[in-house]
Tab-separated table of C-alpha atoms in Angstrom:
chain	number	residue	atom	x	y	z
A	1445	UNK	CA	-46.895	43.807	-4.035
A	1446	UNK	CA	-46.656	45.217	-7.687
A	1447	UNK	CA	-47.113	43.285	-10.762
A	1448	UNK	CA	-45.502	44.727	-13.803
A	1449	UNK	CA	-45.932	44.752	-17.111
A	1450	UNK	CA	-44.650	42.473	-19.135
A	1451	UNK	CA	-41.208	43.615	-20.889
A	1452	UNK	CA	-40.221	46.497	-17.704
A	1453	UNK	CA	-37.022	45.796	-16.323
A	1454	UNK	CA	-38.087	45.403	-12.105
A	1455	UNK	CA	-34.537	46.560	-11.266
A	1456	UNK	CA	-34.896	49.745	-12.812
A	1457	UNK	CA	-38.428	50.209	-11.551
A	1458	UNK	CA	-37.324	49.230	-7.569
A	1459	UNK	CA	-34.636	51.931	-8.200
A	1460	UNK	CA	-36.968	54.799	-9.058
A	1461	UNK	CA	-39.335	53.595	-6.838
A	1462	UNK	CA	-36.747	53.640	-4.285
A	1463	UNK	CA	-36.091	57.768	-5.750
A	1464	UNK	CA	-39.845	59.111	-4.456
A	1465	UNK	CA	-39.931	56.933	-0.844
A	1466	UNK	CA	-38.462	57.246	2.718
A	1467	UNK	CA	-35.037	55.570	3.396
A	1468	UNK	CA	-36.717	53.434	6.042
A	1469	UNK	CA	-38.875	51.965	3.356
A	1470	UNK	CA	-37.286	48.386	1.459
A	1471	UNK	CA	-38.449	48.275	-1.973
A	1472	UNK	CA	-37.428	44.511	-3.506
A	1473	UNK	CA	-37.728	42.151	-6.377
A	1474	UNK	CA	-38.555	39.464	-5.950
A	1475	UNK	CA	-35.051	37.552	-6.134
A	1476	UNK	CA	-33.752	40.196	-3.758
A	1477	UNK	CA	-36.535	38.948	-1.624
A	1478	UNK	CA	-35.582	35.552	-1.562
A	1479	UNK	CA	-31.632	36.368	-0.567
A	1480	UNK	CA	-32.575	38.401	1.852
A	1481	UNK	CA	-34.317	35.895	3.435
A	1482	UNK	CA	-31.304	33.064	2.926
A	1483	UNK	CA	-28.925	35.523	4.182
A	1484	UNK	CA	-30.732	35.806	7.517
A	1485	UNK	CA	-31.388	31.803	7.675
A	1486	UNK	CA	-27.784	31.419	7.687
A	1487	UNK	CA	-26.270	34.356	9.494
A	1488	UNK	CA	-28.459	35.377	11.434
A	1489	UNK	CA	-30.016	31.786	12.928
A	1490	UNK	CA	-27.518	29.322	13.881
A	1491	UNK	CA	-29.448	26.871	11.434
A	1492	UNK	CA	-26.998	27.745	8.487
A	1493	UNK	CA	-23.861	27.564	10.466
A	1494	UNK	CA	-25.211	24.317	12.121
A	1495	UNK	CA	-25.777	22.793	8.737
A	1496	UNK	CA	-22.521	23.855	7.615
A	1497	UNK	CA	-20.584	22.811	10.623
A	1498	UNK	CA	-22.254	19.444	10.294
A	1499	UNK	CA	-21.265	18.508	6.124
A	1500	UNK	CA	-17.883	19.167	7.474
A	1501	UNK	CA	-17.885	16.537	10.404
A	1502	UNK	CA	-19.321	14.587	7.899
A	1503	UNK	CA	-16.342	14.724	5.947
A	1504	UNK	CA	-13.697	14.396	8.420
A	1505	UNK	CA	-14.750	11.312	10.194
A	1506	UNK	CA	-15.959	9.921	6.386
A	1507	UNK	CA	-12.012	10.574	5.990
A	1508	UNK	CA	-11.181	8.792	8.813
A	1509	UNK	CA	-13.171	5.730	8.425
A	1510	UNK	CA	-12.143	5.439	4.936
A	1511	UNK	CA	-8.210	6.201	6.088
A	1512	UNK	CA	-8.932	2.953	8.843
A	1513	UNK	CA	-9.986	0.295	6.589
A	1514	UNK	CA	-7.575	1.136	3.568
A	1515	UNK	CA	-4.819	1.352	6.280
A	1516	UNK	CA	-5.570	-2.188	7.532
A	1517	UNK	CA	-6.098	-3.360	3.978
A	1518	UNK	CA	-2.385	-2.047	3.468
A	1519	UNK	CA	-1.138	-3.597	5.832
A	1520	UNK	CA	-2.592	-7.001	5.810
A	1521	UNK	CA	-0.937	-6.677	1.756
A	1522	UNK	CA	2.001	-4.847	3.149
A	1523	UNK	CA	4.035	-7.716	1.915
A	1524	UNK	CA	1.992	-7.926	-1.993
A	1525	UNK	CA	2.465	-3.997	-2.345
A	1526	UNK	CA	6.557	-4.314	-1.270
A	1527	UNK	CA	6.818	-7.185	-3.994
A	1528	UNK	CA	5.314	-4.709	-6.492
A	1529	UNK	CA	7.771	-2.315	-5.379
A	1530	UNK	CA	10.861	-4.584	-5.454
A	1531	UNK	CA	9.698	-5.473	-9.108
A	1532	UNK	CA	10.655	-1.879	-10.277
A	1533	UNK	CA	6.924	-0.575	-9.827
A	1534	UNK	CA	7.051	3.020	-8.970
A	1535	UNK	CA	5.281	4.322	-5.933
A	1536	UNK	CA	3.111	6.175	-8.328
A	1537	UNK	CA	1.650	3.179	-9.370
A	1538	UNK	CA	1.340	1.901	-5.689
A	1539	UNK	CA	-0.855	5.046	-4.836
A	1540	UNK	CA	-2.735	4.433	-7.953
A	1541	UNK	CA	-4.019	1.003	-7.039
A	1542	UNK	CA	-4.745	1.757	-3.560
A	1543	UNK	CA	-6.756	5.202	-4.754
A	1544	UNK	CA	-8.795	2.922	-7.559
A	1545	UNK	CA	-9.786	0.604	-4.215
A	1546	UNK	CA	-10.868	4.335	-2.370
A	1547	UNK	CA	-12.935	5.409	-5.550
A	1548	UNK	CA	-14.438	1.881	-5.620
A	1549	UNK	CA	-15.600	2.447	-1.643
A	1550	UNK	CA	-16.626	6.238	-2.644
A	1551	UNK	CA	-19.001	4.776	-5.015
A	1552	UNK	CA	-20.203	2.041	-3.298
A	1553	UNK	CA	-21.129	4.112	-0.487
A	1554	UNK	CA	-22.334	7.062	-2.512
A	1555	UNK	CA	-25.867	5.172	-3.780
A	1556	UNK	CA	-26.980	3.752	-0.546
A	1557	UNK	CA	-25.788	6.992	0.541
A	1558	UNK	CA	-28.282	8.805	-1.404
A	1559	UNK	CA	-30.984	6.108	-0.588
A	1560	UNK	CA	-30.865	7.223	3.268
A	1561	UNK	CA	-30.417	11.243	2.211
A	1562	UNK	CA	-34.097	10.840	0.411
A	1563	UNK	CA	-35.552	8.898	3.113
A	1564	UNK	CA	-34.118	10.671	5.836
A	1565	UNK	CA	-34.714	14.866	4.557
A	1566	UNK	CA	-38.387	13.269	4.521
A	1567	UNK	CA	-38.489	12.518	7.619
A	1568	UNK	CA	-36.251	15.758	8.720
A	1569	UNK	CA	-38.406	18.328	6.250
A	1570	UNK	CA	-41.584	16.737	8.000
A	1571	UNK	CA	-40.167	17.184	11.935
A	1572	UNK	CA	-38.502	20.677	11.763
A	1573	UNK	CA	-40.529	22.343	8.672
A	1574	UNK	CA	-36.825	23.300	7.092
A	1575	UNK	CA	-37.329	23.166	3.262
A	1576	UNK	CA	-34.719	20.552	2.205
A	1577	UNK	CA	-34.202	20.134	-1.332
A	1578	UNK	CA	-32.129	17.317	-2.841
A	1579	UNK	CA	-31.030	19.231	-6.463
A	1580	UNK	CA	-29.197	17.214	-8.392
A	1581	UNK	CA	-26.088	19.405	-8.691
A	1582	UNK	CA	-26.261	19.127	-5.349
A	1583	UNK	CA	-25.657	15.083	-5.096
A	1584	UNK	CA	-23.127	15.985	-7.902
A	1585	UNK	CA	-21.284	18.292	-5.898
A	1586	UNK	CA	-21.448	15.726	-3.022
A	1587	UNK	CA	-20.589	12.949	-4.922
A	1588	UNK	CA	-17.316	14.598	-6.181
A	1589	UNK	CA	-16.440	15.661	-2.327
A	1590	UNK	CA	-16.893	11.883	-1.366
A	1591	UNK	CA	-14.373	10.604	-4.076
A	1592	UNK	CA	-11.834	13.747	-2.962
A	1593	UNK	CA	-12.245	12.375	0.254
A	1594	UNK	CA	-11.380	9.047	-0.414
A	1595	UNK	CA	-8.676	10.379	-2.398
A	1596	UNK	CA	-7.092	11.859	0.332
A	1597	UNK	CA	-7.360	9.091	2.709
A	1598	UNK	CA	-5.822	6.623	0.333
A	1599	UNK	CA	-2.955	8.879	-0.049
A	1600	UNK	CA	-2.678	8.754	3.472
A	1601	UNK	CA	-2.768	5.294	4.149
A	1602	UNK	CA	-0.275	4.633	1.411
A	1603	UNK	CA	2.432	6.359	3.110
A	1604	UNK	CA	3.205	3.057	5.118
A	1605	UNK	CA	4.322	1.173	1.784
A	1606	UNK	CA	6.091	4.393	0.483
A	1607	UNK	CA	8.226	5.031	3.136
A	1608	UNK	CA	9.811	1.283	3.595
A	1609	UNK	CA	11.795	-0.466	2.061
A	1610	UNK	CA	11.192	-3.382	0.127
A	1611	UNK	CA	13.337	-5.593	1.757
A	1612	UNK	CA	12.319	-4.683	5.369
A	1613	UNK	CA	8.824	-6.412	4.720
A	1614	UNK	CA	10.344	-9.868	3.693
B	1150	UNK	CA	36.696	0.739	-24.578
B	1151	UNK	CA	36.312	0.230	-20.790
B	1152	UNK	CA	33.122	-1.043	-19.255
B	1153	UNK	CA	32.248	-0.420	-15.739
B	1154	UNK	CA	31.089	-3.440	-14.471
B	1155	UNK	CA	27.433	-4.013	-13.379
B	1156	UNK	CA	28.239	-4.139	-9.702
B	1157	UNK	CA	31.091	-2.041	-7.932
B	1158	UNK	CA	31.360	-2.005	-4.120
B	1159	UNK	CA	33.316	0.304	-1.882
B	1160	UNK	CA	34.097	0.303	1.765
B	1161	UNK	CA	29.886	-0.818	2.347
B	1162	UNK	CA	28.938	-0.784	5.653
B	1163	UNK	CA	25.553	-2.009	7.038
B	1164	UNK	CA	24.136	-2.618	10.393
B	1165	UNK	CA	20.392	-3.260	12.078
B	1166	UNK	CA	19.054	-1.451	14.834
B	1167	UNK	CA	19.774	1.467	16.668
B	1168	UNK	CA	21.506	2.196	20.037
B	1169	UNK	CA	22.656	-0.717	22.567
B	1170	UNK	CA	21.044	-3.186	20.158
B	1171	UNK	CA	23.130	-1.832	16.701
B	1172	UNK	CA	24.371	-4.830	15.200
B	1173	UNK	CA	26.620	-4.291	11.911
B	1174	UNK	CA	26.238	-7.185	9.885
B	1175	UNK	CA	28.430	-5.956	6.735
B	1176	UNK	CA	31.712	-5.016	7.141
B	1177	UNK	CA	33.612	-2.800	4.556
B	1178	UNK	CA	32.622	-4.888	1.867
B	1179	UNK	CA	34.162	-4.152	-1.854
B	1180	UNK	CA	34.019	-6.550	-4.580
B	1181	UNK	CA	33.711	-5.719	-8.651
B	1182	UNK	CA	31.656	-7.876	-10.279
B	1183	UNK	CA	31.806	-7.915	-14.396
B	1184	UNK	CA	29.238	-8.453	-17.338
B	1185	UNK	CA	27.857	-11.653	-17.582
B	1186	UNK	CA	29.403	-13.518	-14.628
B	1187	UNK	CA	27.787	-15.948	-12.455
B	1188	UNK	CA	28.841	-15.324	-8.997
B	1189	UNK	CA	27.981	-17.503	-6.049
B	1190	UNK	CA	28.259	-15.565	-2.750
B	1191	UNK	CA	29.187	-18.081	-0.091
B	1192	UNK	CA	29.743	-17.471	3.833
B	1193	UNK	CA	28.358	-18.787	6.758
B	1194	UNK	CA	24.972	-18.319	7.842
B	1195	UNK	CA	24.156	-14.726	9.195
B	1196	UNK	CA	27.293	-13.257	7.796
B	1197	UNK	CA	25.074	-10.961	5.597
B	1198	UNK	CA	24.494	-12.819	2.216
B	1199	UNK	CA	20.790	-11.599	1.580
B	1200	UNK	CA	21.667	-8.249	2.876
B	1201	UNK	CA	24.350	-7.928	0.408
B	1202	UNK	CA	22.138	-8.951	-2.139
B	1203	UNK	CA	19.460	-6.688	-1.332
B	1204	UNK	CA	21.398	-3.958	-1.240
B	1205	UNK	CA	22.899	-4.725	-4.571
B	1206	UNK	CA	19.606	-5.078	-5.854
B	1207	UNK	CA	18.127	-1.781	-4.645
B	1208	UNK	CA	15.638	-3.247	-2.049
B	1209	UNK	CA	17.399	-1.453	1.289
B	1210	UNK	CA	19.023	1.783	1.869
B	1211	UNK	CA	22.437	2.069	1.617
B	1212	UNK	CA	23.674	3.551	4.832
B	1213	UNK	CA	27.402	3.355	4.164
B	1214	UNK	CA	29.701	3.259	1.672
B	1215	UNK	CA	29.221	3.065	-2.180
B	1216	UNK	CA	27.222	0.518	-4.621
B	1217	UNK	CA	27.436	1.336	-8.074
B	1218	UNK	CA	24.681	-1.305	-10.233
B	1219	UNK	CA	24.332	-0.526	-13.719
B	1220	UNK	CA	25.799	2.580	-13.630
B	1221	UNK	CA	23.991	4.119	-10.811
B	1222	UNK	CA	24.938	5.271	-7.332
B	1223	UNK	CA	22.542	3.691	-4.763
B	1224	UNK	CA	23.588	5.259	-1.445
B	1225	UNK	CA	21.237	7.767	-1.193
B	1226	UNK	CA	19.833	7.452	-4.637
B	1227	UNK	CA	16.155	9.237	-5.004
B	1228	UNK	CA	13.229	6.961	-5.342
B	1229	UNK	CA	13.099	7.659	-9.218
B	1230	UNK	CA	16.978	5.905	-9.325
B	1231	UNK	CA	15.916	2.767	-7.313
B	1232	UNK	CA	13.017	2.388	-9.133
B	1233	UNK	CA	14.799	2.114	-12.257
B	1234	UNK	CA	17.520	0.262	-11.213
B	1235	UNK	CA	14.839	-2.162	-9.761
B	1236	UNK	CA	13.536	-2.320	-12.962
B	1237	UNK	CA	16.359	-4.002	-14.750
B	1238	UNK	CA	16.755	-6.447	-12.338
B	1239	UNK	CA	15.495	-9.876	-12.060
B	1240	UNK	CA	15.027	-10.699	-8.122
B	1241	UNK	CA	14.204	-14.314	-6.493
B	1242	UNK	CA	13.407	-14.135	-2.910
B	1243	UNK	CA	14.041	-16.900	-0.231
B	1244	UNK	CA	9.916	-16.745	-0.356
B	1245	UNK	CA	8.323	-16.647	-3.217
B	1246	UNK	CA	6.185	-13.313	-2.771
B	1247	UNK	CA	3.209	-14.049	-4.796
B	1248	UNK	CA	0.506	-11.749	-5.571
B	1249	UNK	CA	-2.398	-14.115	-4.209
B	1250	UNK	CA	-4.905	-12.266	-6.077
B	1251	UNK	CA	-3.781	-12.886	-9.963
B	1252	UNK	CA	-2.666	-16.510	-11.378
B	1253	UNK	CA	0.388	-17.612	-11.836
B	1254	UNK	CA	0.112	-16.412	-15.477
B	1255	UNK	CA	-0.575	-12.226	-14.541
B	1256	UNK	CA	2.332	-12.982	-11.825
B	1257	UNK	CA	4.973	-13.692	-14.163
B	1258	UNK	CA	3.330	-11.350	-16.256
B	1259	UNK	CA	3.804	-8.260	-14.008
B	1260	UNK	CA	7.823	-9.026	-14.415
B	1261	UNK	CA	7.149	-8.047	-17.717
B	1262	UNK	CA	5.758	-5.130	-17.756
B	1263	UNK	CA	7.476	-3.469	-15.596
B	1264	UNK	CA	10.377	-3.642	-17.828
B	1265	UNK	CA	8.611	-1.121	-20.597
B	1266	UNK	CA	10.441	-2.991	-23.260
B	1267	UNK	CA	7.410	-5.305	-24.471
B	1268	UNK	CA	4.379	-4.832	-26.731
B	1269	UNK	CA	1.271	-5.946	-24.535
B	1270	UNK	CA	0.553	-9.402	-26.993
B	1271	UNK	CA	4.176	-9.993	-26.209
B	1272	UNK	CA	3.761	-9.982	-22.826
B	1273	UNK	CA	1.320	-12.529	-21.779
B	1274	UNK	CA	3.463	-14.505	-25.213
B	1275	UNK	CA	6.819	-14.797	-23.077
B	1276	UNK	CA	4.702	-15.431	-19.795
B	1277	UNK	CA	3.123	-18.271	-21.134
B	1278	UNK	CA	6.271	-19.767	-22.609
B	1279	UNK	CA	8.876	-19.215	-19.609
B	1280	UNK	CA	5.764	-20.897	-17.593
B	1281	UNK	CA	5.788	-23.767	-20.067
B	1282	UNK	CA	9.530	-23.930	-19.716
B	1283	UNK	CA	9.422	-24.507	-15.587
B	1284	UNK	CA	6.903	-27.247	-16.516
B	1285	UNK	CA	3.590	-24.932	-15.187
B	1286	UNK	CA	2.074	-25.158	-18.441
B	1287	UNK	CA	-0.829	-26.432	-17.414
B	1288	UNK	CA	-1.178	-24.350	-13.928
B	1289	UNK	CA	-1.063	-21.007	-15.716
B	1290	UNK	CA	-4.557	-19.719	-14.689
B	1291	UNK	CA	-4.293	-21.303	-11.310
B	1292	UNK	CA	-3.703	-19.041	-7.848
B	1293	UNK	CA	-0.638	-19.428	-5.839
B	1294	UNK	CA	-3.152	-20.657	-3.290
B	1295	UNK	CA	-3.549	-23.983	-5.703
B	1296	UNK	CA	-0.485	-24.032	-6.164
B	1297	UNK	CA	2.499	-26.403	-4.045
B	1298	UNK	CA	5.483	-24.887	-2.886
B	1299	UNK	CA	7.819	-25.765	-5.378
B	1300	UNK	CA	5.365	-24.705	-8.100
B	1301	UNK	CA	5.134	-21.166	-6.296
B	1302	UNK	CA	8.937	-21.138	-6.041
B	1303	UNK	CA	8.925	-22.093	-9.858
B	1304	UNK	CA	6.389	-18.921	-11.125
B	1305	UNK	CA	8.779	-16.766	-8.907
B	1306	UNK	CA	11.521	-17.775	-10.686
B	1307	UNK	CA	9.697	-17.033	-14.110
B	1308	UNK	CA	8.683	-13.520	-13.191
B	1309	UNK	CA	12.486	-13.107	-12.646
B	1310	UNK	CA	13.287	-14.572	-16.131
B	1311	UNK	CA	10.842	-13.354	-18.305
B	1312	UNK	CA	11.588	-9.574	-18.418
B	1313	UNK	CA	15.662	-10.860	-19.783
B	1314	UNK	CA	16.795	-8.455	-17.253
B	1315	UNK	CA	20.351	-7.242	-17.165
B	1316	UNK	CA	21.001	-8.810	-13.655
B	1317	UNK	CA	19.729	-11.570	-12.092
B	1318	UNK	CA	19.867	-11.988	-8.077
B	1319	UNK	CA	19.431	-14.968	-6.093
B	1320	UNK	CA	18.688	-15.826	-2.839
B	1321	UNK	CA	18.557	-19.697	-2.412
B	1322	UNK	CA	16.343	-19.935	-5.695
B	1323	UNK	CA	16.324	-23.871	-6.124
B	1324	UNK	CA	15.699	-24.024	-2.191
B	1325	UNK	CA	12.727	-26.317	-2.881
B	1326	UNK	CA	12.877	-27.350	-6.176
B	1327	UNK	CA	13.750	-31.004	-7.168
B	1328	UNK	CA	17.117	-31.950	-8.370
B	1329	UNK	CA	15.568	-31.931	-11.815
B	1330	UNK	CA	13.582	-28.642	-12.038
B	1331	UNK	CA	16.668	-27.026	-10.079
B	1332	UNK	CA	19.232	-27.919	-12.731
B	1333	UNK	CA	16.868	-26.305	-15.760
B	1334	UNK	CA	16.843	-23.723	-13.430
B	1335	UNK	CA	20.114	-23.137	-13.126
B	1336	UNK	CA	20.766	-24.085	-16.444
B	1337	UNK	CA	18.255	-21.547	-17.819
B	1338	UNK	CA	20.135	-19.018	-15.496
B	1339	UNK	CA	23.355	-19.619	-17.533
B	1340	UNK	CA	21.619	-19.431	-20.673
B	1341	UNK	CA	21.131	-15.729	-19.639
B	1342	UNK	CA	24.403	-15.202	-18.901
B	1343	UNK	CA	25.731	-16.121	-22.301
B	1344	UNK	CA	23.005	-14.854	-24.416
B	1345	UNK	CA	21.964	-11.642	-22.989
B	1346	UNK	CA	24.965	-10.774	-21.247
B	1347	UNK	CA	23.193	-11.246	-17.530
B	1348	UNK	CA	25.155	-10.733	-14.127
B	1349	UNK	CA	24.038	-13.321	-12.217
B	1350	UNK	CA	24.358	-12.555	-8.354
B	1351	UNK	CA	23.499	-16.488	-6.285
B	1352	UNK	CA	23.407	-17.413	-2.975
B	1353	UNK	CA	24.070	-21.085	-2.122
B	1354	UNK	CA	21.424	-23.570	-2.806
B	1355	UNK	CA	20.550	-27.132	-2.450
B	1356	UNK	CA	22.441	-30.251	-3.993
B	1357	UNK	CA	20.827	-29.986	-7.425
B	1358	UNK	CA	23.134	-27.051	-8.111
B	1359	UNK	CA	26.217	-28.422	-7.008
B	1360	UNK	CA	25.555	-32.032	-9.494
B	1361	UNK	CA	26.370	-29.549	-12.547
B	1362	UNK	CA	30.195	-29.488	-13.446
B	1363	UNK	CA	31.568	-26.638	-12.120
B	1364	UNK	CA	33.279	-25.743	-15.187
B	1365	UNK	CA	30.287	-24.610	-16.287
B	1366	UNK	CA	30.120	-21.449	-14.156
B	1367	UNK	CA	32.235	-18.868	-15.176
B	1368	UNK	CA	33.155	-18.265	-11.186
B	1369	UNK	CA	32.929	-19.229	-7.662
B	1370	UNK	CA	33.791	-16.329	-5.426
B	1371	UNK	CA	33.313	-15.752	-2.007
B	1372	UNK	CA	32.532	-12.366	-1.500
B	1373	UNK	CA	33.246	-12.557	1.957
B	1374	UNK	CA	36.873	-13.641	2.198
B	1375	UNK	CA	38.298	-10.350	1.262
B	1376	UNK	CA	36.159	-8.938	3.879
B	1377	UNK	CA	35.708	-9.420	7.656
B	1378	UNK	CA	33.256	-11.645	9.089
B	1379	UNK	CA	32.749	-11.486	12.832
């Protein structure tokens, strides 16, 4: 372990330093360090795939639960949302009012959400000794893949009122 | 200068359900109806009056033949052309088809503004006078929930008025109205007609219609006779 001087650029230095040793010899700074070691967490360990494969389950059956009760919700108005639609309302406007309902669930979920995420990487950081950190571009990033999510499912559950028409429901 | 009139029929077909159980209920239907006429579509029961009307008033597919309303070609019109045909047309339905979640006031006011032709103070203005005119003045902020049957029947009817649309349909609007609030229905209806220019498109209703003079509709035709009924 070198410390350098204040003001020397460590990539240059690793590079000559690299110059006067054997190939089989790793010279690193310290962020090269620290990729090295993610890139093995999550290539070579299953952890990172695991972890990976798991937000994305997350996100399909969030989907689906979120597609069930704005489907049912649709239908049980089936007969308010064909009224708007025999008014002259465009199915633009439709879609809009059942996405607002989706974003209202996405954020409603989202704090309690975070609530259990704190609690529970505790808990998870204490059992398996994986460093979990909770950044807050992080939740942001989250966040916005909860209200896409939503998004989508209203869209789909929409279809139903899209595809009749308005006279069928009466 | 020649007009095309509101509503043009040709040779329309229509029939529900599919295989062994097809039944066509309209039978190369054609009718021209002009500007500002008030037409009462009689027949018997089941011969196809409210599926003529929603047809006319963009609310089914066509499936055969041709209805021209306002200028526009509905069989097999896109979305975009329904919609705006909707748009200019007032509808009453046999039910009254609340929204159970605003008051009768924000009802009648979505008739409104759909039409795109009112400032937004000018919108919850004309709500709150057609309501006063069908004697809900003092029910405005109440749900359809609180409200009877007739009174439903009556903010209905205002959502249909208020946006002075260029064609008014029908279907049994004074069904359960009393004979008084049904003739200042009807006679609000006519108003239309002569002011605006409004097509009015009506399906029978009770008594109270009938008690007016029929002189003072400009016709009576039944739509059906000139077509077949089986």
């Amino acid at each position: 372990m070198f410390d350098l001087k204040e003001g020397t650029d460590a990539n240059l230095t690793r590079d000559r330093l690299k110059k006067y040793l054997p190939k089989d010899v790793l010279v690193m700074t310290c962020s090269d360090f620290a990729n090295r070691e993610k890139a093995y967490w999550n290539a070579a360990t299953p952890i990172g795939f695991i972890f990976a494969f798991g937000a994305i389950m997350g996100f399909v059956v969030g989907a689906i639960i979120v597609y069930q009760i704005l489907f049912a919700d649709v239908s049980e108005h089936l007969n308010e949302y064909a009224t708007l639609r025999a008014l002259g309302y465009p199915n633009r406007f439709i879609s809009g009012i059942v996405v607002q309902q989706a974003m209202i669930l996405g954020v409603l979920g989202f704090f309690p959400g975070v609530a259990g995420v704190y609690w529970l990487s505790a808990k998870a950081t204490a059992a398996t000794h994986l460093p979990l950190y909770i950044t807050e571009q992080r939740a942001l990033s989250v966040f916005l893949m909860t209200l896409a999510m939503c998004a989508i499912s209203a869209l789909l559950a929409v279809r139903k009122v899209r595809r009749l028409d308005p006279a069928d429901v009466f | 200068m020649t007009v095309t009139a509101p509503i043009v029929v040709h040779g329309l077909n229509h029939a529900f359900g599919k295989g062994a159980l097809r039944k066509q209920i309209l039978f190369d239907i054609g009718t021209e109806i002009p500007q500002a006429e008030i037409v009462i579509v009689t027949g018997p029961s089941g011969s196809g009056k409210t599926t003529l009307l929603t047809l006319v008033g963009a609310l089914r597919s066509t499936q055969e033949g041709s209805v021209q309303v306002l200028g526009q070609e509905l069989c097999g019109a896109k979305p975009a052309i329904l919609e705006k045909v909707r748009k200019q047309i007032g509808f009453i339905f046999q039910q009254h088809n609340l929204l159970n979640a605003l008051t009768a006031l924000q009802n009648v006011e979505l008739g409104a503004r759909v039409r795109g032709k009112f400032r937004h103070s000018e919108i919850t203005e004309r709500a709150r006078q057609i309501l006063q005119a069908v004697d809900l003045g003092e029910r405005m902020n109440h749900h359809p929930e609180q409200l009877s049957g007739g009174q439903r029947q009556r903010v209905a009817i205002a959502r249909a008025l208020v946006g002075e649309p260029a064609m008014l349909l029908a279907d049994e609007p004074t069904a359960s109205l009393d004979k008084q609030s049904g003739r200042e229905v009807v006679e609000r209806m006519q108003s239309l007609a002569r002011e605006h220019g409004t097509t009015i498109l009506l399906l029978p209703m009770t008594t109270a219609f009938w008690t007016l003079p029929t002189a003072s509709f400009t016709s009576k035709m039944d739509v059906f006779q000139r077509s077949q009924i089986q």
